Amino acid sequence: GGVLQMAGILTVLSHPKRTSPVRRGKWIYEALLCGHVPAPPDAMEFSDETKKLALTAEDELAMHLTEPDCVACHQLMDPLGLPLEKFDEMGRRRHFDEGIAIEAIGELPDGRVVRGASGLAEALADDPRFIECVVRRFLTYALGREPLAYEAGAVKDLMASWASKEYRIADLLVLIVNHPLFLTRVPIGLDELKEDQP
């Protein structure tokens, strides 16, 4: 919850003079859920007439869901960014956008409705992808590389051990630095491959 409401992050993920639920949602999806959003199709722009119909960020984002080329990615990002709309482009709290009351509600692909930053924080905390992503992020920093595909079991072990510690960050750090992945010089399982090479 604290990270989601940091003024610095909210500012970086905005346009100079307006918020960007898309940027904010994309960052959450990729940085906190370890998802991947492909680049948008070339030359995707709404016409001026269409833009005039968008009075608020919610209106504009609703248009993404009517475009076949946009919906696949925007249904992943937009619901994560919309709950942060009560923070302006500099991370200050606000309640109106262009004189219209801000709802700050996002509907996730699974049908859950997320209200505001606190609701978003709760939804992320309950998402198993979030826990795995946190473990992967800290493990990547500790190892100086991303965990390899065949090391997925080690990631799952760390997740299970961390759950038993009630998800305290300090405990995750201790678990990582005591794990064989951190204590060995080369990725586990690559010793044999190196011996076979000339």
CSV table of C-alpha atoms in Angstrom, one decimal:
chain,number,residue,atom,x,y,z
A,1,GLY,CA,0.0,0.0,0.0
A,2,GLY,CA,2.8,2.4,0.8
A,3,VAL,CA,4.5,1.9,-2.5
A,4,LEU,CA,1.3,2.4,-4.5
A,5,GLN,CA,0.8,5.8,-2.9
A,6,MET,CA,4.4,7.1,-3.1
A,7,ALA,CA,4.3,10.6,-4.8
A,8,GLY,CA,7.5,9.9,-6.7
A,9,ILE,CA,6.2,6.7,-8.3
A,10,LEU,CA,2.8,8.3,-9.1
A,11,THR,CA,4.6,11.3,-10.7
A,12,VAL,CA,6.9,9.3,-12.8
A,13,LEU,CA,4.0,7.2,-14.1
A,14,SER,CA,2.0,10.2,-15.1
A,15,HIS,CA,2.1,12.6,-18.1
A,16,PRO,CA,3.4,16.1,-17.4
A,17,LYS,CA,-0.1,17.7,-16.9
A,18,ARG,CA,-2.4,14.7,-16.3
A,19,THR,CA,-2.5,11.3,-14.8
A,20,SER,CA,-2.0,8.1,-16.8
A,21,PRO,CA,-3.9,5.1,-15.5
A,22,VAL,CA,-2.4,3.1,-18.4
A,23,ARG,CA,1.2,3.9,-17.3
A,24,ARG,CA,0.4,3.2,-13.7
A,25,GLY,CA,-1.5,0.0,-14.5
A,26,LYS,CA,1.3,-1.2,-16.8
A,27,TRP,CA,3.9,-0.6,-14.1
A,28,ILE,CA,1.8,-2.5,-11.5
A,29,TYR,CA,1.2,-5.4,-13.9
A,30,GLU,CA,4.9,-5.7,-14.8
A,31,ALA,CA,6.7,-4.6,-11.7
A,32,LEU,CA,4.5,-6.1,-9.0
A,33,LEU,CA,2.9,-9.0,-10.7
A,34,CYS,CA,5.8,-9.9,-13.1
A,35,GLY,CA,3.5,-9.9,-16.1
A,36,HIS,CA,4.4,-8.8,-19.6
A,37,VAL,CA,2.5,-6.3,-21.7
A,38,PRO,CA,3.5,-6.3,-25.5
A,39,ALA,CA,4.1,-3.1,-27.3
A,40,PRO,CA,1.0,-1.4,-28.7
A,41,PRO,CA,0.1,-1.8,-32.4
A,42,ASP,CA,1.7,0.8,-34.7
A,43,ALA,CA,-0.2,4.0,-35.3
A,44,MET,CA,-3.0,3.3,-32.7
A,45,GLU,CA,-4.7,6.7,-32.1
A,46,PHE,CA,-8.2,7.8,-31.3
A,47,SER,CA,-9.7,10.4,-33.6
A,48,ASP,CA,-10.3,13.9,-32.3
A,49,GLU,CA,-14.0,13.3,-32.4
A,50,THR,CA,-13.6,10.2,-30.2
A,51,LYS,CA,-11.3,12.1,-27.8
A,52,LYS,CA,-14.0,14.8,-27.3
A,53,LEU,CA,-16.3,12.2,-26.0
A,54,ALA,CA,-13.9,11.3,-23.2
A,55,LEU,CA,-14.6,13.6,-20.3
A,56,THR,CA,-12.6,11.7,-17.7
A,57,ALA,CA,-9.8,9.1,-17.6
A,58,GLU,CA,-12.5,6.5,-17.0
A,59,ASP,CA,-14.3,7.5,-20.2
A,60,GLU,CA,-11.1,7.4,-22.2
A,61,LEU,CA,-10.1,4.0,-20.9
A,62,ALA,CA,-13.6,2.6,-21.6
A,63,MET,CA,-12.8,3.4,-25.3
A,64,HIS,CA,-9.9,1.0,-25.1
A,65,LEU,CA,-12.3,-1.9,-24.4
A,66,THR,CA,-14.2,-1.1,-27.6
A,67,GLU,CA,-11.2,-1.4,-29.8
A,68,PRO,CA,-10.4,-5.1,-30.8
A,69,ASP,CA,-6.6,-4.3,-31.1
A,70,CYS,CA,-6.5,-2.7,-27.6
A,71,VAL,CA,-8.7,-4.7,-25.4
A,72,ALA,CA,-6.4,-7.7,-24.7
A,73,CYS,CA,-3.7,-5.6,-23.0
A,74,HIS,CA,-5.8,-2.8,-21.6
A,75,GLN,CA,-8.1,-5.1,-19.7
A,76,LEU,CA,-5.0,-6.2,-17.8
A,77,MET,CA,-3.5,-2.7,-17.2
A,78,ASP,CA,-6.4,-0.2,-16.9
A,79,PRO,CA,-8.2,-1.8,-14.0
A,80,LEU,CA,-4.9,-1.6,-12.0
A,81,GLY,CA,-4.4,2.1,-12.8
A,82,LEU,CA,-7.9,3.4,-12.4
A,83,PRO,CA,-8.0,2.9,-8.6
A,84,LEU,CA,-5.1,5.4,-8.3
A,85,GLU,CA,-7.0,8.2,-10.0
A,86,LYS,CA,-7.6,10.0,-6.7
A,87,PHE,CA,-3.9,11.0,-6.9
A,88,ASP,CA,-3.1,13.7,-9.5
A,89,GLU,CA,-0.1,13.8,-11.8
A,90,MET,CA,2.1,14.8,-8.8
A,91,GLY,CA,0.7,12.3,-6.4
A,92,ARG,CA,-1.5,14.8,-4.5
A,93,ARG,CA,-4.9,13.6,-3.4
A,94,ARG,CA,-7.9,14.9,-5.4
A,95,HIS,CA,-11.6,14.1,-5.6
A,96,PHE,CA,-12.5,15.7,-9.0
A,97,ASP,CA,-11.2,15.6,-12.5
A,98,GLU,CA,-12.5,18.4,-14.8
A,99,GLY,CA,-15.2,19.1,-12.2
A,100,ILE,CA,-16.4,15.5,-12.3
A,101,ALA,CA,-16.2,13.3,-9.2
A,102,ILE,CA,-13.6,10.6,-9.5
A,103,GLU,CA,-14.8,7.0,-8.7
A,104,ALA,CA,-11.3,5.4,-8.8
A,105,ILE,CA,-12.8,1.9,-9.5
A,106,GLY,CA,-11.3,-0.8,-11.6
A,107,GLU,CA,-12.9,-4.2,-12.5
A,108,LEU,CA,-10.3,-6.9,-12.8
A,109,PRO,CA,-10.5,-9.6,-15.5
A,110,ASP,CA,-11.8,-12.1,-12.9
A,111,GLY,CA,-14.7,-9.8,-12.1
A,112,ARG,CA,-13.4,-8.4,-8.8
A,113,VAL,CA,-14.2,-4.7,-8.3
A,114,VAL,CA,-11.3,-2.7,-6.8
A,115,ARG,CA,-12.0,0.6,-5.1
A,116,GLY,CA,-9.2,3.1,-4.5
A,117,ALA,CA,-5.6,2.6,-3.5
A,118,SER,CA,-6.4,0.6,-0.4
A,119,GLY,CA,-8.7,-1.7,-2.3
A,120,LEU,CA,-6.0,-2.2,-4.9
A,121,ALA,CA,-3.4,-3.0,-2.2
A,122,GLU,CA,-5.7,-5.6,-0.8
A,123,ALA,CA,-6.3,-7.2,-4.2
A,124,LEU,CA,-2.6,-7.3,-4.9
A,125,ALA,CA,-1.8,-8.8,-1.5
A,126,ASP,CA,-4.3,-11.6,-2.2
A,127,ASP,CA,-2.9,-12.3,-5.6
A,128,PRO,CA,-0.4,-15.3,-5.6
A,129,ARG,CA,1.4,-13.7,-8.5
A,130,PHE,CA,2.4,-10.8,-6.2
A,131,ILE,CA,4.1,-13.0,-3.6
A,132,GLU,CA,6.0,-14.9,-6.4
A,133,CYS,CA,6.9,-11.6,-8.0
A,134,VAL,CA,8.3,-10.1,-4.8
A,135,VAL,CA,10.4,-13.3,-4.2
A,136,ARG,CA,11.7,-13.2,-7.8
A,137,ARG,CA,12.6,-9.5,-7.6
A,138,PHE,CA,14.5,-9.9,-4.4
A,139,LEU,CA,16.2,-13.1,-5.6
A,140,THR,CA,17.2,-11.4,-8.9
A,141,TYR,CA,18.8,-8.6,-7.0
A,142,ALA,CA,20.6,-11.0,-4.7
A,143,LEU,CA,21.9,-13.2,-7.5
A,144,GLY,CA,22.6,-10.5,-10.0
A,145,ARG,CA,20.5,-12.4,-12.5
A,146,GLU,CA,17.0,-13.6,-12.9
A,147,PRO,CA,16.1,-17.1,-11.7
A,148,LEU,CA,16.4,-19.7,-14.5
A,149,ALA,CA,13.5,-21.7,-15.7
A,150,TYR,CA,14.7,-24.9,-14.0
A,151,GLU,CA,15.1,-23.0,-10.7
A,152,ALA,CA,11.3,-22.5,-10.4
A,153,GLY,CA,11.3,-25.1,-7.6
A,154,ALA,CA,13.6,-23.0,-5.5
A,155,VAL,CA,11.4,-20.0,-6.0
A,156,LYS,CA,8.4,-22.1,-4.8
A,157,ASP,CA,10.4,-23.3,-1.8
A,158,LEU,CA,11.2,-19.7,-0.9
A,159,MET,CA,7.6,-18.7,-1.3
A,160,ALA,CA,6.4,-21.5,1.1
A,161,SER,CA,9.1,-20.6,3.7
A,162,TRP,CA,8.3,-16.9,3.5
A,163,ALA,CA,4.6,-17.7,4.0
A,164,SER,CA,5.5,-19.4,7.3
A,165,LYS,CA,7.2,-16.2,8.4
A,166,GLU,CA,4.0,-14.1,7.7
A,167,TYR,CA,5.6,-12.3,4.7
A,168,ARG,CA,8.0,-10.1,6.7
A,169,ILE,CA,10.6,-8.6,4.3
A,170,ALA,CA,13.5,-9.0,6.7
A,171,ASP,CA,12.7,-12.8,6.9
A,172,LEU,CA,12.7,-13.0,3.1
A,173,LEU,CA,16.2,-11.6,2.9
A,174,VAL,CA,17.4,-14.1,5.5
A,175,LEU,CA,15.8,-17.0,3.6
A,176,ILE,CA,17.4,-15.9,0.3
A,177,VAL,CA,21.0,-15.4,1.7
A,178,ASN,CA,20.8,-18.8,3.3
A,179,HIS,CA,19.5,-20.6,0.2
A,180,PRO,CA,21.8,-22.7,-1.9
A,181,LEU,CA,20.9,-20.5,-4.9
A,182,PHE,CA,22.7,-17.6,-3.2
A,183,LEU,CA,25.5,-19.7,-1.6
A,184,THR,CA,26.7,-21.4,-4.8
A,185,ARG,CA,28.9,-19.7,-7.4
A,186,VAL,CA,27.2,-21.0,-10.5
A,187,PRO,CA,23.5,-21.8,-11.0
A,188,ILE,CA,22.5,-25.1,-9.4
A,189,GLY,CA,22.7,-27.9,-12.0
A,190,LEU,CA,25.2,-26.1,-14.2
A,191,ASP,CA,28.2,-27.7,-12.6
A,192,GLU,CA,27.8,-30.9,-14.6
A,193,LEU,CA,27.3,-28.9,-17.8
A,194,LYS,CA,30.5,-27.0,-17.3
A,195,GLU,CA,32.4,-30.3,-16.6
A,196,ASP,CA,31.3,-31.6,-20.0
A,197,GLN,CA,32.6,-28.6,-21.9
A,198,PRO,CA,36.1,-28.7,-23.4
